[in-house]
Amino acid sequence: MSTAMNFGSKSFNPRPPDKGAFPLDHFGECSAFKERFMECLRDSGYESGACRQQAMAYLECRMERQVQLMANEPLEKLGFKDLIEDKSEAKPEKS
């Protein structure tokens, strides 16, 4: 009952997660957005739902300015569909 285990035949190549992990903003390009989000969290007693507008702005900054760190993703797919619809409803129609 011996089983040959050959661990060298397959190699494991780790890859970063598709979503959910964001590398650090080493150059501080989005630090103003991050600070607004953190301030909102403190003011709301760390209720993240109250700070979704700031979170969306931070993610937009990351996608626009740090393409190599975060792929451009529709905000609807990131859970901000309701905020985007609110924005479009608030815009006056041009005649």
Coordinates of N, CA and C in Angstrom, one line a residue:
M1 N 0.8 -1.2 0.0 CA 0.0 0.0 0.0 C 0.8 1.3 0.0
S2 N 1.7 1.3 -0.9 CA 2.5 2.5 -0.9 C 2.1 3.3 -2.1
T3 N 1.9 4.6 -1.9 CA 1.5 5.5 -3.0 C 2.6 6.5 -3.2
A4 N 3.0 6.6 -4.5 CA 4.1 7.5 -4.9 C 3.5 8.9 -4.9
M5 N 4.1 9.8 -4.2 CA 3.7 11.2 -4.2 C 4.8 12.0 -4.9
N6 N 4.4 12.5 -6.0 CA 5.4 13.3 -6.8 C 4.9 14.7 -6.8
F7 N 5.4 15.5 -5.9 CA 5.0 16.9 -5.8 C 5.7 17.8 -6.8
G8 N 6.7 17.3 -7.5 CA 7.4 18.1 -8.4 C 6.8 18.2 -9.8
S9 N 5.8 17.3 -10.1 CA 5.2 17.3 -11.4 C 4.3 18.5 -11.7
K10 N 3.7 19.0 -10.7 CA 2.8 20.2 -10.9 C 3.3 21.4 -10.1
S11 N 3.3 22.5 -10.7 CA 3.7 23.7 -10.0 C 2.5 24.6 -9.7
F12 N 2.6 25.3 -8.6 CA 1.5 26.2 -8.2 C 1.9 27.6 -8.5
N13 N 1.2 28.3 -9.3 CA 1.5 29.7 -9.6 C 0.4 30.6 -9.0
P14 N 0.7 31.2 -7.9 CA -0.3 32.0 -7.2 C -0.6 33.3 -8.1
R15 N -1.9 33.7 -8.0 CA -2.2 34.9 -8.7 C -3.1 35.8 -7.8
P16 N -3.1 37.1 -7.9 CA -3.9 37.9 -7.1 C -5.4 37.7 -7.3
P17 N -6.2 38.0 -6.2 CA -7.6 37.9 -6.4 C -8.2 38.8 -7.4
D18 N -9.3 38.4 -8.0 CA -9.9 39.3 -9.0 C -10.4 40.6 -8.4
K19 N -11.1 40.4 -7.2 CA -11.7 41.6 -6.5 C -11.5 41.4 -5.0
G20 N -11.5 42.5 -4.3 CA -11.5 42.3 -2.8 C -10.2 42.7 -2.2
A21 N -9.2 42.8 -2.9 CA -7.9 43.2 -2.3 C -7.3 44.3 -3.1
F22 N -6.9 45.4 -2.4 CA -6.4 46.5 -3.1 C -5.0 46.8 -2.6
P23 N -4.0 46.8 -3.5 CA -2.6 47.2 -3.1 C -2.6 48.6 -2.5
L24 N -1.6 48.8 -1.8 CA -1.4 50.1 -1.1 C -1.2 51.2 -2.2
D25 N -1.6 52.4 -1.8 CA -1.5 53.6 -2.6 C -0.2 54.2 -2.3
H26 N 0.9 53.7 -2.8 CA 2.3 54.1 -2.4 C 2.5 55.6 -2.6
F27 N 2.0 56.1 -3.7 CA 2.2 57.5 -4.1 C 1.2 58.5 -3.5
G28 N 0.2 58.0 -2.8 CA -0.8 58.9 -2.2 C -1.7 59.6 -3.2
E29 N -1.9 59.0 -4.4 CA -2.7 59.7 -5.4 C -4.1 59.8 -4.9
C30 N -4.6 58.9 -4.1 CA -6.0 58.9 -3.7 C -6.2 59.1 -2.2
S31 N -5.2 59.7 -1.6 CA -5.2 59.8 -0.1 C -6.3 60.8 0.3
A32 N -6.6 61.8 -0.5 CA -7.6 62.8 -0.1 C -9.0 62.1 0.0
F33 N -9.2 61.2 -1.0 CA -10.5 60.4 -1.0 C -10.5 59.5 0.2
K34 N -9.4 58.9 0.5 CA -9.3 57.9 1.6 C -9.6 58.7 2.9
E35 N -9.0 59.8 3.1 CA -9.2 60.6 4.3 C -10.7 61.0 4.5
R36 N -11.3 61.4 3.4 CA -12.8 61.8 3.5 C -13.6 60.5 3.9
F37 N -13.2 59.4 3.3 CA -13.9 58.2 3.7 C -13.7 57.8 5.2
M38 N -12.5 57.9 5.6 CA -12.1 57.6 7.0 C -12.8 58.6 8.0
E39 N -12.9 59.9 7.6 CA -13.6 60.9 8.4 C -15.0 60.6 8.5
C40 N -15.6 60.2 7.4 CA -17.0 59.8 7.4 C -17.3 58.6 8.3
L41 N -16.4 57.6 8.3 CA -16.5 56.5 9.1 C -16.5 56.8 10.6
R42 N -15.6 57.7 11.0 CA -15.5 58.1 12.4 C -16.7 58.9 12.8
D43 N -17.2 59.8 11.9 CA -18.4 60.6 12.2 C -19.6 59.8 12.3
S44 N -19.7 58.7 11.6 CA -20.9 57.8 11.6 C -20.8 56.7 12.6
G45 N -19.8 56.7 13.4 CA -19.6 55.6 14.4 C -19.3 54.3 13.7
Y46 N -18.5 54.4 12.6 CA -18.0 53.3 11.8 C -19.1 52.5 11.1
E47 N -20.2 53.2 10.8 CA -21.3 52.6 10.0 C -20.9 52.8 8.5
S48 N -20.4 51.8 7.9 CA -19.9 51.9 6.5 C -21.0 52.3 5.5
G49 N -22.2 51.8 5.8 CA -23.3 52.2 4.8 C -23.6 53.7 4.7
A50 N -23.2 54.4 5.7 CA -23.4 55.9 5.7 C -22.4 56.5 4.8
C51 N -21.3 55.8 4.5 CA -20.2 56.4 3.7 C -20.0 55.8 2.3
R52 N -21.1 55.3 1.8 CA -20.9 54.7 0.5 C -20.6 55.7 -0.6
Q53 N -21.0 56.9 -0.5 CA -20.7 57.9 -1.5 C -19.1 58.2 -1.5
Q54 N -18.5 58.2 -0.3 CA -17.1 58.5 -0.2 C -16.3 57.2 -0.7
A55 N -16.9 56.0 -0.4 CA -16.2 54.8 -0.8 C -16.2 54.7 -2.4
M56 N -17.3 55.1 -3.0 CA -17.4 55.1 -4.4 C -16.4 56.1 -5.0
A57 N -16.3 57.3 -4.5 CA -15.4 58.2 -5.0 C -13.9 57.7 -4.9
Y58 N -13.6 57.1 -3.8 CA -12.3 56.5 -3.6 C -12.0 55.4 -4.6
L59 N -12.9 54.5 -4.8 CA -12.7 53.5 -5.8 C -12.6 54.1 -7.2
E60 N -13.4 55.1 -7.5 CA -13.3 55.8 -8.8 C -11.9 56.3 -9.0
C61 N -11.3 56.9 -8.0 CA -10.0 57.5 -8.0 C -9.0 56.4 -8.3
R62 N -9.1 55.3 -7.6 CA -8.2 54.2 -7.7 C -8.2 53.6 -9.2
M63 N -9.4 53.5 -9.7 CA -9.5 53.0 -11.1 C -9.0 53.9 -12.1
E64 N -9.2 55.2 -11.9 CA -8.8 56.2 -12.9 C -7.3 56.4 -12.9
R65 N -6.7 56.5 -11.7 CA -5.3 56.9 -11.5 C -4.3 55.7 -11.4
Q66 N -4.8 54.6 -11.0 CA -3.9 53.5 -10.7 C -4.4 52.2 -11.4
V67 N -4.4 52.4 -12.8 CA -4.9 51.3 -13.6 C -4.1 50.0 -13.4
Q68 N -2.8 50.1 -13.1 CA -2.0 48.9 -13.0 C -2.3 48.2 -11.6
L69 N -3.0 48.9 -10.7 CA -3.3 48.3 -9.4 C -4.8 47.8 -9.3
M70 N -5.6 48.5 -10.0 CA -7.0 48.1 -10.0 C -7.7 48.3 -11.4
A71 N -8.2 47.2 -11.9 CA -8.8 47.2 -13.2 C -10.0 48.1 -13.2
N72 N -10.3 48.7 -14.3 CA -11.5 49.6 -14.4 C -12.7 48.7 -14.5
E73 N -13.6 48.8 -13.5 CA -14.7 48.0 -13.3 C -16.0 48.9 -13.2
P74 N -17.1 48.5 -13.9 CA -18.3 49.3 -13.8 C -18.7 49.4 -12.3
L75 N -19.0 50.6 -11.8 CA -19.4 50.8 -10.4 C -20.7 50.0 -10.1
E76 N -21.5 49.7 -11.0 CA -22.7 48.9 -10.8 C -22.3 47.5 -10.3
K77 N -21.2 46.9 -10.8 CA -20.7 45.6 -10.4 C -20.0 45.6 -9.1
L78 N -19.7 46.8 -8.6 CA -19.0 46.9 -7.3 C -20.0 47.3 -6.2
G79 N -21.3 47.3 -6.5 CA -22.4 47.5 -5.5 C -22.8 48.9 -5.4
F80 N -22.6 49.8 -6.4 CA -23.0 51.2 -6.3 C -24.1 51.5 -7.3
K81 N -24.8 50.6 -7.8 CA -25.9 50.8 -8.8 C -26.9 51.9 -8.3
D82 N -27.3 51.7 -7.1 CA -28.3 52.6 -6.5 C -27.8 54.1 -6.4
L83 N -26.6 54.3 -6.1 CA -26.0 55.6 -6.0 C -25.9 56.2 -7.4
I84 N -25.5 55.4 -8.4 CA -25.4 55.9 -9.8 C -26.8 56.3 -10.3
E85 N -27.8 55.5 -10.0 CA -29.1 55.9 -10.5 C -29.6 57.2 -9.8
D86 N -29.3 57.4 -8.5 CA -29.6 58.6 -7.8 C -29.0 59.8 -8.5
K87 N -27.7 59.6 -8.9 CA -27.0 60.7 -9.6 C -27.7 61.1 -10.9
S88 N -28.0 60.1 -11.7 CA -28.6 60.4 -13.0 C -30.0 61.0 -12.8
E89 N -30.8 60.6 -11.8 CA -32.1 61.2 -11.5 C -32.0 62.7 -11.1
A90 N -30.9 63.0 -10.4 CA -30.7 64.3 -9.9 C -30.3 65.3 -10.9
K91 N -29.7 64.8 -12.1 CA -29.3 65.7 -13.2 C -30.5 66.3 -13.9
P92 N -30.5 67.6 -14.1 CA -31.6 68.2 -14.9 C -31.5 67.8 -16.3
E93 N -32.6 67.6 -17.0 CA -32.6 67.3 -18.4 C -32.4 68.5 -19.2
K94 N -31.6 68.4 -20.3 CA -31.4 69.5 -21.2 C -32.4 69.6 -22.3
S95 N -32.9 70.8 -22.6 CA -34.0 70.9 -23.6 C -33.4 71.3 -24.9

